[in-house]
Amino acid sequence: MPSHTEENYLKAIYKLSEAQPGVEVSTNRIAEVLQTRPASVTDMLRRLGEKGLLHYERYRGVSLTHDGRRVALLTIRKHRLWEVFLVNKLGFNWDEVHDVAEEMEHLQSPLLIRRLDEFLGFPQLDPHGDPIPAEDGAIVRPQHRLVSDLQPGEEGTVMAVKNTSVPFLQYLDKAGLSLGAKIEVLDKVAFDNSLEIRINSNKVTLISNEISCNLFVAD
Amino acid sequence: MPSHTEENYLKAIYKLSEAQPGVEVSTNRIAEVLQTRPASVTDMLRRLGEKGLLHYERYRGVSLTHDGRRVALLTIRKHRLWEVFLVNKLGFNWDEVHDVAEEMEHLQSPLLIRRLDEFLGFPQLDPHGDPIPAEDGAIVRPQHRLVSDLQPGEEGTVMAVKNTSVPFLQYLDKAGLSLGAKIEVLDKVAFDNSLEIRINSNKVTLISNEISCNLFVAD
DNA sequence: TAATTTTCCTCGGTGTGACTGGGCACTTTG
DNA sequence: CAAAGTGCCCAGTCACACCGAGGAAAATTA
């Protein structure tokens, strides 16, 4: 049974390796996302390596073993199911759930998670549009594009967010850019890559590159 | 923010002091119910005393401060609300919930608990018939009697259980003695205090003193 | 009240989990 | 190949929880 911290490390490593497939996950990157020191990371990597949860060879970056990947995906599964619960059942907003789910994802009862999944109607996506891994770790990789990759004339429907920070989500709410919103790219400012978009065939707004790099759409 | 272990100690102390009001809670009793050694208890009592959660004077037993009582009651509140959730929403049996709730009671978000309470319809009792403390720590002391205190000729409705162990609850299920069952005491065996009872005006059974000491009824 | 028993405090110490600064080894890059 | 950057290792810290042993205090009994 992995500790909370171990689950967090494995989750972070999984997410980093997904973010840039092929590129090995570095100690410094892990330290950065987990807000800790490289020395602490080395320490934990050694332990996780000994437990057979990842392949750790010094100076060689790191990759999850089958078991490590399972733990990471199970943790993500728990996190996202609890997020669905918080939003759909308890009436939380999508910008309020992250921290609470961060705590709930460490509950260990498998039966609890199975029953929760059933209670929620076996949801496929969490409130931010991210796919929920199955019990066996299977996860569907969504076919999304970043809004920042759209060219003028293209359009799409908002399907997911890359960033789940409170300010970003609140901005989206205010701008009318929640999941399901339709976006048409009207123009792109070459200087800073900001985009002029029409939302839901209605309001026209300018969004920064910072925003469009964190928003996914599909056709 | 109290640690899991601190919450468990405070809860145990609260329950012990409720079980025998007036009698001071002893180090040995605490060690017993928490399955640990007196030396460990002394250690923790000192720490909890320093934090202002209980009055600790050596050799003098122990009593909770206002703050300590609040933490204990809040922990019990969380435990019981999650038990209701598990039974009413996720379809757990009343004998399956204790361990899971033991883990969930340590979740710290106050907002979560408030929303959960609302979602459950502000329940007053948990699945074992125990009252759920309010957010401010108010708790209604139920007007129950132990079945073991009934005399032949008396009757009552099963309202709560004192023991929540799996074997006990499963026995009750099998015997038809779930909450709400009607009990008439027909006879009492003087030798071992076992009782002959009629359940729901129907089946007649013999129950041991061990059982009747853990079952509450009301008129 | 004295003797005995019980309780439980104190002390010193253990183990685990997680984190860290500093020095040095290794890799990468120019 | 040298410099720069990265990451490892060591030794140590800190917090938390636990525990055995021995003796002090309190309770009980004689």
Short mmCIF file of C-alpha atoms (C1' of nucleotides) in Angstrom, two decimals:
data_model
loop_
_atom_site.label_atom_id
_atom_site.label_comp_id
_atom_site.label_asym_id
_atom_site.label_seq_id
_atom_site.Cartn_x
_atom_site.Cartn_y
_atom_site.Cartn_z
CA MET A 1 0.00 0.00 0.00
CA PRO A 2 1.67 3.20 -1.18
CA SER A 3 1.76 6.23 1.10
CA HIS A 4 0.09 9.49 0.15
CA THR A 5 3.40 10.96 -0.84
CA GLU A 6 4.33 7.97 -2.95
CA GLU A 7 1.02 8.20 -4.77
CA ASN A 8 1.68 11.87 -5.42
CA TYR A 9 5.14 11.19 -6.81
CA LEU A 10 3.87 8.43 -9.08
CA LYS A 11 1.03 10.59 -10.32
CA ALA A 12 3.38 13.46 -11.04
CA ILE A 13 5.82 11.19 -12.88
CA TYR A 14 3.00 9.68 -14.92
CA LYS A 15 1.70 13.08 -15.90
CA LEU A 16 5.15 14.36 -16.82
CA SER A 17 5.84 11.34 -18.98
CA GLU A 18 2.48 11.73 -20.70
CA ALA A 19 3.04 15.42 -21.30
CA GLN A 20 6.17 14.74 -23.32
CA PRO A 21 6.20 11.12 -24.46
CA GLY A 22 9.67 9.91 -25.28
CA VAL A 23 11.40 12.54 -23.20
CA GLU A 24 12.67 11.03 -19.97
CA VAL A 25 11.38 12.49 -16.76
CA SER A 26 14.08 14.42 -14.93
CA THR A 27 14.69 14.84 -11.24
CA ASN A 28 14.55 18.61 -11.52
CA ARG A 29 11.18 18.58 -13.28
CA ILE A 30 9.70 16.35 -10.62
CA ALA A 31 11.09 18.56 -7.87
CA GLU A 32 9.58 21.55 -9.62
CA VAL A 33 6.04 20.23 -9.97
CA LEU A 34 6.03 18.75 -6.48
CA GLN A 35 7.46 21.91 -4.92
CA THR A 36 10.38 20.17 -3.29
CA ARG A 37 14.16 19.78 -3.67
CA PRO A 38 15.97 17.55 -6.13
CA ALA A 39 17.67 15.81 -3.20
CA SER A 40 14.27 14.78 -1.84
CA VAL A 41 13.27 13.51 -5.24
CA THR A 42 16.38 11.36 -5.59
CA ASP A 43 15.61 9.93 -2.20
CA MET A 44 12.05 9.02 -3.13
CA LEU A 45 13.05 7.68 -6.54
CA ARG A 46 15.43 5.26 -4.90
CA ARG A 47 12.67 4.04 -2.59
CA LEU A 48 10.11 3.72 -5.35
CA GLY A 49 12.70 1.90 -7.42
CA GLU A 50 13.33 -0.58 -4.63
CA LYS A 51 9.60 -1.16 -4.37
CA GLY A 52 9.47 -2.01 -8.04
CA LEU A 53 7.26 0.92 -8.95
CA LEU A 54 9.68 2.54 -11.35
CA HIS A 55 12.90 1.93 -13.24
CA TYR A 56 15.53 4.00 -11.59
CA GLU A 57 19.09 4.09 -12.80
CA ARG A 58 21.14 7.03 -11.64
CA TYR A 59 21.62 9.85 -14.12
CA ARG A 60 19.25 8.01 -16.47
CA GLY A 61 15.91 9.65 -15.86
CA VAL A 62 13.06 7.53 -14.73
CA SER A 63 10.15 5.52 -16.11
CA LEU A 64 7.28 3.80 -14.40
CA THR A 65 7.04 0.03 -14.24
CA HIS A 66 3.77 -1.69 -14.97
CA ASP A 67 2.97 -1.62 -11.26
CA GLY A 68 3.94 2.02 -10.86
CA ARG A 69 1.78 2.96 -13.80
CA ARG A 70 -1.12 1.06 -12.26
CA VAL A 71 -0.79 2.95 -8.99
CA ALA A 72 -0.55 6.27 -10.83
CA LEU A 73 -3.60 5.54 -12.96
CA LEU A 74 -5.58 4.28 -10.01
CA THR A 75 -4.77 7.46 -8.12
CA ILE A 76 -5.86 9.56 -11.09
CA ARG A 77 -9.01 7.45 -11.37
CA LYS A 78 -9.86 8.08 -7.74
CA HIS A 79 -9.14 11.78 -8.05
CA ARG A 80 -11.34 12.23 -11.07
CA LEU A 81 -14.22 10.13 -9.76
CA TRP A 82 -14.30 12.18 -6.59
CA GLU A 83 -14.28 15.35 -8.68
CA VAL A 84 -17.33 14.10 -10.53
CA PHE A 85 -18.98 13.31 -7.22
CA LEU A 86 -18.24 16.74 -5.81
CA VAL A 87 -19.61 18.55 -8.86
CA ASN A 88 -22.53 16.33 -9.85
CA LYS A 89 -23.75 15.30 -6.43
CA LEU A 90 -22.60 17.86 -3.92
CA GLY A 91 -22.98 20.92 -6.11
CA PHE A 92 -19.39 22.11 -6.08
CA ASN A 93 -18.19 24.37 -8.89
CA TRP A 94 -15.47 23.03 -11.15
CA ASP A 95 -13.03 25.49 -9.67
CA GLU A 96 -13.60 24.31 -6.09
CA VAL A 97 -12.94 20.62 -6.40
CA HIS A 98 -9.24 20.19 -6.96
CA ASP A 99 -7.92 20.52 -3.43
CA VAL A 100 -10.66 18.44 -1.89
CA ALA A 101 -10.21 15.68 -4.47
CA GLU A 102 -6.48 15.83 -3.83
CA GLU A 103 -7.25 14.69 -0.31
CA MET A 104 -9.92 12.16 -1.25
CA GLU A 105 -7.81 10.44 -3.90
CA HIS A 106 -5.79 8.78 -1.14
CA LEU A 107 -8.70 6.80 0.29
CA GLN A 108 -7.74 3.19 -0.18
CA SER A 109 -10.87 1.04 -0.22
CA PRO A 110 -11.26 -0.51 -3.69
CA LEU A 111 -14.87 -1.41 -2.91
CA LEU A 112 -15.59 2.24 -2.16
CA ILE A 113 -14.28 3.32 -5.53
CA ARG A 114 -16.16 0.62 -7.39
CA ARG A 115 -19.43 1.56 -5.70
CA LEU A 116 -18.76 5.25 -6.24
CA ASP A 117 -18.17 4.66 -9.94
CA GLU A 118 -21.48 2.82 -10.15
CA PHE A 119 -23.29 5.50 -8.15
CA LEU A 120 -22.04 8.15 -10.54
CA GLY A 121 -23.19 6.14 -13.55
CA PHE A 122 -19.71 5.13 -14.76
CA PRO A 123 -18.69 8.59 -15.96
CA GLN A 124 -16.07 8.78 -18.70
CA LEU A 125 -14.86 12.32 -18.07
CA ASP A 126 -14.22 14.44 -15.02
CA PRO A 127 -15.58 18.00 -14.68
CA HIS A 128 -12.54 19.38 -16.50
CA GLY A 129 -13.01 17.05 -19.47
CA ASP A 130 -10.21 14.65 -18.53
CA PRO A 131 -10.81 10.95 -19.10
CA ILE A 132 -11.30 8.67 -16.09
CA PRO A 133 -9.10 5.57 -16.18
CA ALA A 134 -10.93 2.24 -15.84
CA GLU A 135 -10.38 -0.06 -12.90
CA ASP A 136 -7.77 -2.00 -14.86
CA GLY A 137 -5.93 1.21 -15.74
CA ALA A 138 -7.24 1.52 -19.28
CA ILE A 139 -7.52 5.12 -20.33
CA VAL A 140 -8.80 6.59 -23.56
CA ARG A 141 -6.58 9.24 -24.94
CA PRO A 142 -8.89 12.06 -25.98
CA GLN A 143 -8.68 13.44 -29.48
CA HIS A 144 -8.29 17.06 -28.60
CA ARG A 145 -6.48 19.98 -30.13
CA LEU A 146 -5.25 23.02 -28.31
CA VAL A 147 -7.10 26.18 -29.18
CA SER A 148 -3.69 27.74 -29.74
CA ASP A 149 -3.21 25.37 -32.69
CA LEU A 150 -6.36 26.55 -34.45
CA GLN A 151 -5.98 28.80 -37.47
CA PRO A 152 -8.33 31.65 -38.35
CA GLY A 153 -11.44 30.18 -39.93
CA GLU A 154 -11.32 27.00 -37.86
CA GLU A 155 -13.78 26.21 -35.11
CA GLY A 156 -14.41 23.69 -32.37
CA THR A 157 -16.19 22.85 -29.16
CA VAL A 158 -14.48 23.25 -25.79
CA MET A 159 -13.86 19.74 -24.49
CA ALA A 160 -11.31 20.02 -21.71
CA VAL A 161 -8.91 22.26 -19.85
CA LYS A 162 -5.23 21.63 -19.36
CA ASN A 163 -4.92 23.80 -16.29
CA THR A 164 -7.29 23.41 -13.36
CA SER A 165 -6.26 26.38 -11.27
CA VAL A 166 -8.99 28.42 -9.66
CA PRO A 167 -8.21 31.72 -11.44
CA PHE A 168 -8.15 30.05 -14.86
CA LEU A 169 -11.45 28.24 -14.35
CA GLN A 170 -13.09 31.35 -12.98
CA TYR A 171 -11.89 33.30 -15.99
CA LEU A 172 -13.42 30.71 -18.29
CA ASP A 173 -16.74 30.86 -16.45
CA LYS A 174 -16.80 34.61 -16.74
CA ALA A 175 -15.87 34.51 -20.42
CA GLY A 176 -18.56 31.94 -21.22
CA LEU A 177 -15.93 29.37 -22.14
CA SER A 178 -17.18 26.40 -20.13
CA LEU A 179 -17.12 22.87 -21.52
CA GLY A 180 -19.41 22.64 -24.52
CA ALA A 181 -18.92 26.22 -25.67
CA LYS A 182 -18.43 26.68 -29.40
CA ILE A 183 -15.40 28.64 -30.54
CA GLU A 184 -14.72 30.16 -33.95
CA VAL A 185 -11.30 31.63 -34.50
CA LEU A 186 -11.68 34.87 -36.39
CA ASP A 187 -8.16 36.25 -36.31
CA LYS A 188 -4.73 35.66 -34.85
CA VAL A 189 -2.40 38.44 -33.71
CA ALA A 190 1.02 37.49 -35.00
CA PHE A 191 2.88 39.49 -32.35
CA ASP A 192 1.67 37.66 -29.24
CA ASN A 193 -0.41 34.86 -30.72
CA SER A 194 -3.55 36.08 -29.05
CA LEU A 195 -6.76 35.05 -30.78
CA GLU A 196 -9.95 36.84 -31.68
CA ILE A 197 -12.72 34.33 -31.21
CA ARG A 198 -16.50 34.18 -31.40
CA ILE A 199 -18.12 32.27 -28.56
CA ASN A 200 -21.33 30.32 -29.16
CA SER A 201 -21.97 32.21 -32.40
CA ASN A 202 -22.43 35.26 -30.28
CA LYS A 203 -19.91 37.38 -28.39
CA VAL A 204 -16.52 38.18 -29.91
CA THR A 205 -13.52 38.30 -27.55
CA LEU A 206 -9.78 38.35 -27.54
CA ILE A 207 -8.00 35.60 -25.64
CA SER A 208 -4.30 35.49 -24.86
CA ASN A 209 -1.94 32.76 -25.93
CA GLU A 210 -1.66 31.79 -22.27
CA ILE A 211 -5.37 30.99 -22.34
CA SER A 212 -5.51 29.25 -25.70
CA CYS A 213 -2.60 27.00 -24.72
CA ASN A 214 -4.67 25.63 -21.86
CA LEU A 215 -7.94 24.98 -23.67
CA PHE A 216 -8.76 21.88 -25.69
CA VAL A 217 -11.35 21.71 -28.43
CA ALA A 218 -12.69 18.99 -30.72
CA ASP A 219 -14.69 19.29 -33.90
CA MET B 1 -5.09 20.80 12.30
CA PRO B 2 -5.01 17.58 14.31
CA SER B 3 -3.34 14.48 12.85
CA HIS B 4 -5.30 11.31 12.19
CA THR B 5 -3.93 9.76 15.33
CA GLU B 6 -4.79 12.76 17.44
CA GLU B 7 -8.35 12.67 16.14
CA ASN B 8 -8.54 9.00 17.04
CA TYR B 9 -7.31 9.61 20.57
CA LEU B 10 -9.74 12.45 21.11
CA LYS B 11 -12.62 10.41 19.76
CA ALA B 12 -11.73 7.49 21.99
CA ILE B 13 -11.44 9.72 25.05
CA TYR B 14 -14.76 11.35 24.28
CA LYS B 15 -16.48 8.00 23.91
CA LEU B 16 -14.96 6.66 27.11
CA SER B 17 -16.03 9.70 29.08
CA GLU B 18 -19.54 9.45 27.65
CA ALA B 19 -19.74 5.76 28.43
CA GLN B 20 -19.23 6.38 32.14
CA PRO B 21 -19.95 10.03 32.93
CA GLY B 22 -18.26 11.15 36.08
CA VAL B 23 -15.66 8.42 36.01
CA GLU B 24 -12.35 9.83 34.87
CA VAL B 25 -10.79 8.36 31.77
CA SER B 26 -7.72 6.31 32.61
CA THR B 27 -4.54 5.80 30.66
CA ASN B 28 -4.98 2.05 30.70
CA ARG B 29 -8.51 2.20 29.31
CA ILE B 30 -7.38 4.42 26.47
CA ALA B 31 -4.49 2.10 25.71
CA GLU B 32 -6.90 -0.80 25.68
CA VAL B 33 -9.43 0.61 23.25
CA LEU B 34 -6.73 2.00 20.97
CA GLN B 35 -4.75 -1.22 21.02
CA THR B 36 -1.57 0.39 22.17
CA ARG B 37 0.62 0.66 25.30
CA PRO B 38 0.10 2.93 28.27
CA ALA B 39 3.47 4.55 27.64
CA SER B 40 2.32 5.62 24.18
CA VAL B 41 -0.88 7.00 25.64
CA THR B 42 0.94 9.07 28.26
CA ASP B 43 3.07 10.43 25.46
CA MET B 44 0.09 11.47 23.39
CA LEU B 45 -1.80 12.86 26.39
CA ARG B 46 1.08 15.18 27.13
CA ARG B 47 1.08 16.41 23.54
CA LEU B 48 -2.68 16.88 23.42
CA GLY B 49 -2.48 18.67 26.75
CA GLU B 50 0.14 21.06 25.42
CA LYS B 51 -2.09 21.76 22.43
CA GLY B 52 -4.92 22.69 24.77
CA LEU B 53 -7.15 19.85 23.65
CA LEU B 54 -7.44 18.21 27.04
CA HIS B 55 -6.74 18.75 30.71
CA TYR B 56 -3.86 16.54 31.63
CA GLU B 57 -2.46 16.32 35.11
CA ARG B 58 -0.37 13.29 35.89
CA TYR B 59 -2.08 10.50 37.80
CA ARG B 60 -5.30 12.51 37.57
CA GLY B 61 -7.06 10.98 34.64
CA VAL B 62 -7.98 13.19 31.76
CA SER B 63 -10.85 15.32 30.48
CA LEU B 64 -11.37 17.09 27.20
CA THR B 65 -11.27 20.86 26.96
CA HIS B 66 -13.90 22.69 24.98
CA ASP B 67 -11.62 22.56 21.95
CA GLY B 68 -10.82 18.89 22.37
CA ARG B 69 -14.48 18.08 22.67
CA ARG B 70 -15.15 20.02 19.50
CA VAL B 71 -12.54 18.06 17.58
CA ALA B 72 -13.89 14.77 18.94
CA LEU B 73 -17.47 15.62 18.06
CA LEU B 74 -16.52 16.88 14.64
CA THR B 75 -14.67 13.64 13.97
CA ILE B 76 -17.68 11.63 15.10
CA ARG B 77 -19.90 13.82 12.93
CA LYS B 78 -17.75 13.15 9.90
CA HIS B 79 -17.60 9.43 10.61
CA ARG B 80 -21.35 9.09 10.94
CA LEU B 81 -22.21 11.24 7.95
CA TRP B 82 -19.94 9.14 5.77
CA GLU B 83 -21.57 6.01 7.14
CA VAL B 84 -24.95 7.35 6.07
CA PHE B 85 -23.52 8.14 2.67
CA LEU B 86 -22.07 4.68 2.26
CA VAL B 87 -25.30 2.94 3.22
CA ASN B 88 -27.92 5.23 1.71
CA LYS B 89 -26.13 6.27 -1.46
CA LEU B 90 -23.55 3.64 -2.27
CA GLY B 91 -25.54 0.62 -1.15
CA PHE B 92 -23.17 -0.67 1.52
CA ASN B 93 -24.53 -2.90 4.26
CA TRP B 94 -24.41 -1.60 7.80
CA ASP B 95 -21.75 -4.15 8.65
CA GLU B 96 -19.42 -3.01 5.86
CA VAL B 97 -19.12 0.67 6.58
CA HIS B 98 -17.10 1.02 9.75
CA ASP B 99 -13.58 0.61 8.40
CA VAL B 100 -14.16 2.74 5.34
CA ALA B 101 -15.73 5.51 7.41
CA GLU B 102 -12.80 5.26 9.78
CA GLU B 103 -10.64 6.38 6.90
CA MET B 104 -13.04 8.99 5.54
CA GLU B 105 -13.57 10.69 8.89
CA HIS B 106 -10.14 12.24 8.61
CA LEU B 107 -10.94 14.27 5.51
CA GLN B 108 -10.55 17.87 6.56
CA SER B 109 -12.60 20.11 4.27
CA PRO B 110 -15.42 21.73 6.27
CA LEU B 111 -17.18 22.70 3.06
CA LEU B 112 -17.20 19.06 1.99
CA ILE B 113 -18.90 17.98 5.19
CA ARG B 114 -21.45 20.75 5.05
CA ARG B 115 -22.38 19.88 1.46
CA LEU B 116 -22.44 16.19 2.27
CA ASP B 117 -24.81 16.81 5.16
CA GLU B 118 -27.11 18.73 2.84
CA PHE B 119 -26.87 16.08 0.13
CA LEU B 120 -27.91 13.42 2.62
CA GLY B 121 -30.87 15.51 3.77
CA PHE B 122 -29.44 16.44 7.18
CA PRO B 123 -29.76 12.98 8.70
CA GLN B 124 -30.10 12.77 12.48
CA LEU B 125 -28.94 9.18 12.93
CA ASP B 126 -26.28 6.99 11.38
CA PRO B 127 -27.00 3.48 10.10
CA HIS B 128 -26.41 2.05 13.57
CA GLY B 129 -28.87 4.42 15.21
CA ASP B 130 -26.27 6.75 16.70
CA PRO B 131 -26.99 10.48 16.65
CA ILE B 132 -25.00 12.71 14.33
CA PRO B 133 -23.53 15.78 16.06
CA ALA B 134 -24.40 19.14 14.49
CA GLU B 135 -21.77 21.38 12.98
CA ASP B 136 -21.47 23.28 16.27
CA GLY B 137 -21.01 20.05 18.20
CA ALA B 138 -24.54 19.83 19.54
CA ILE B 139 -25.61 16.24 19.97
CA VAL B 140 -28.92 14.86 21.12
CA ARG B 141 -28.59 12.17 23.69
CA PRO B 142 -30.95 9.44 22.60
CA GLN B 143 -33.49 8.09 25.08
CA HIS B 144 -32.64 4.45 24.77
CA ARG B 145 -32.66 1.51 27.11
CA LEU B 146 -30.55 -1.57 26.82
CA VAL B 147 -32.50 -4.69 25.99
CA SER B 148 -30.69 -6.29 28.91
CA ASP B 149 -32.55 -3.91 31.22
CA LEU B 150 -35.98 -5.00 30.03
CA GLN B 151 -38.03 -7.21 32.29
CA PRO B 152 -40.30 -10.00 31.08
CA GLY B 153 -43.51 -8.47 29.80
CA GLU B 154 -41.81 -5.31 28.54
CA GLU B 155 -41.34 -4.51 24.87
CA GLY B 156 -39.64 -2.01 22.61
CA THR B 157 -38.41 -1.19 19.16
CA VAL B 158 -34.75 -1.67 18.23
CA MET B 159 -33.29 1.81 17.85
CA ALA B 160 -29.53 1.44 17.92
CA VAL B 161 -26.60 -0.87 18.49
CA LYS B 162 -23.79 -0.33 20.95
CA ASN B 163 -21.31 -2.54 19.14
CA THR B 164 -20.67 -2.15 15.43
CA SER B 165 -18.49 -5.15 14.80
CA VAL B 166 -19.12 -7.16 11.68
CA PRO B 167 -20.03 -10.44 13.43
CA PHE B 168 -22.51 -8.73 15.73
CA LEU B 169 -24.26 -6.87 12.93
CA GLN B 170 -24.39 -9.96 10.77
CA TYR B 171 -25.90 -11.89 13.65
CA LEU B 172 -28.58 -9.23 14.04
CA ASP B 173 -29.38 -9.34 10.33
CA LYS B 174 -29.72 -13.10 10.46
CA ALA B 175 -31.87 -12.97 13.59
CA GLY B 176 -34.17 -10.33 12.10
CA LEU B 177 -33.09 -7.79 14.69
CA SER B 178 -32.37 -4.83 12.44
CA LEU B 179 -33.28 -1.28 13.43
CA GLY B 180 -37.03 -0.97 13.70
CA ALA B 181 -37.66 -4.54 14.80
CA LYS B 182 -40.15 -4.97 17.63
CA ILE B 183 -39.03 -6.97 20.64
CA GLU B 184 -41.20 -8.46 23.40
CA VAL B 185 -39.37 -10.00 26.31
CA LEU B 186 -41.12 -13.20 27.27
CA ASP B 187 -38.76 -14.63 29.84
CA LYS B 188 -35.40 -14.13 31.47
CA VAL B 189 -33.06 -16.95 32.47
CA ALA B 190 -31.77 -16.03 35.88
CA PHE B 191 -28.62 -18.12 35.55
CA ASP B 192 -27.00 -16.31 32.59
CA ASN B 193 -29.43 -13.45 32.00
CA SER B 194 -30.27 -14.64 28.52
CA LEU B 195 -33.67 -13.54 27.27
CA GLU B 196 -36.46 -15.25 25.45
CA ILE B 197 -37.91 -12.70 23.06
CA ARG B 198 -40.52 -12.47 20.37
CA ILE B 199 -39.40 -10.57 17.29
CA ASN B 200 -41.93 -8.55 15.28
CA SER B 201 -44.83 -10.41 16.93
CA ASN B 202 -43.60 -13.46 15.18
CA LYS B 203 -40.58 -15.65 15.80
CA VAL B 204 -39.51 -16.50 19.35
CA THR B 205 -35.77 -16.71 20.04
CA LEU B 206 -33.30 -16.82 22.85
CA ILE B 207 -30.63 -14.14 22.95
CA SER B 208 -27.61 -14.10 25.22
CA ASN B 209 -26.78 -11.39 27.71
CA GLU B 210 -23.84 -10.47 25.49
CA ILE B 211 -26.32 -9.62 22.76
CA SER B 212 -28.90 -7.84 24.88
CA CYS B 213 -26.19 -5.65 26.44
CA ASN B 214 -25.38 -4.28 22.98
CA LEU B 215 -28.88 -3.56 21.72
CA PHE B 216 -30.87 -0.42 22.45
CA VAL B 217 -34.64 -0.15 22.32
CA ALA B 218 -37.18 2.61 22.85
CA ASP B 219 -40.90 2.39 23.44
"C1'" DT C 1 -1.74 2.95 59.21
"C1'" DA C 2 1.30 -0.15 56.93
"C1'" DA C 3 1.87 -3.27 53.30
"C1'" DT C 4 0.71 -4.57 48.97
"C1'" DT C 5 -1.06 -4.02 44.54
"C1'" DT C 6 -2.20 -1.34 40.74
"C1'" DT C 7 -1.67 2.43 37.95
"C1'" DC C 8 0.90 5.22 35.17
"C1'" DC C 9 4.73 8.59 34.56
"C1'" DT C 10 9.43 9.33 32.98
"C1'" DC C 11 13.32 8.25 30.61
"C1'" DG C 12 15.77 6.78 26.99
"C1'" DG C 13 15.42 4.84 22.88
"C1'" DT C 14 13.45 2.77 18.25
"C1'" DG C 15 11.64 3.11 13.60
"C1'" DT C 16 9.66 5.35 9.68
"C1'" DG C 17 8.75 8.79 6.39
"C1'" DA C 18 9.95 12.81 4.33
"C1'" DC C 19 12.90 16.56 3.61
"C1'" DT C 20 17.45 19.16 2.91
"C1'" DG C 21 22.36 21.53 2.09
"C1'" DG C 22 26.66 20.79 0.34
"C1'" DG C 23 30.09 18.48 -2.09
"C1'" DC C 24 31.15 15.80 -5.76
"C1'" DA C 25 30.27 12.69 -9.85
"C1'" DC C 26 28.41 12.37 -14.14
"C1'" DT C 27 26.50 14.22 -18.72
"C1'" DT C 28 25.78 17.42 -21.99
"C1'" DT C 29 27.01 21.22 -24.67
"C1'" DG C 30 29.86 24.36 -26.94
"C1'" DC D 1 38.13 18.90 -23.94
"C1'" DA D 2 36.45 22.27 -20.72
"C1'" DA D 3 32.62 24.50 -18.76
"C1'" DA D 4 28.02 24.33 -17.44
"C1'" DG D 5 24.35 22.02 -15.93
"C1'" DT D 6 22.24 18.10 -13.75
"C1'" DG D 7 21.69 14.72 -10.39
"C1'" DC D 8 23.64 11.62 -6.79
"C1'" DC D 9 25.16 10.74 -2.20
"C1'" DC D 10 26.09 11.71 2.44
"C1'" DA D 11 24.97 13.05 6.75
"C1'" DG D 12 21.87 15.12 9.17
"C1'" DT D 13 17.18 17.15 10.65
"C1'" DC D 14 12.48 17.04 12.03
"C1'" DA D 15 8.01 15.20 13.16
"C1'" DC D 16 5.29 11.52 14.52
"C1'" DA D 17 4.18 7.50 16.80
"C1'" DC D 18 5.55 3.79 19.39
"C1'" DC D 19 7.63 1.12 23.35
"C1'" DG D 20 10.19 -1.39 27.65
"C1'" DA D 21 11.82 -0.79 32.07
"C1'" DG D 22 11.97 1.08 36.43
"C1'" DG D 23 10.37 3.61 39.85
"C1'" DA D 24 6.87 7.07 41.74
"C1'" DA D 25 2.25 7.82 43.04
"C1'" DA D 26 -2.26 6.28 44.23
"C1'" DA D 27 -5.50 2.91 45.53
"C1'" DT D 28 -6.57 -1.06 47.95
"C1'" DT D 29 -6.29 -4.27 51.42
"C1'" DA D 30 -4.92 -6.08 55.66
#
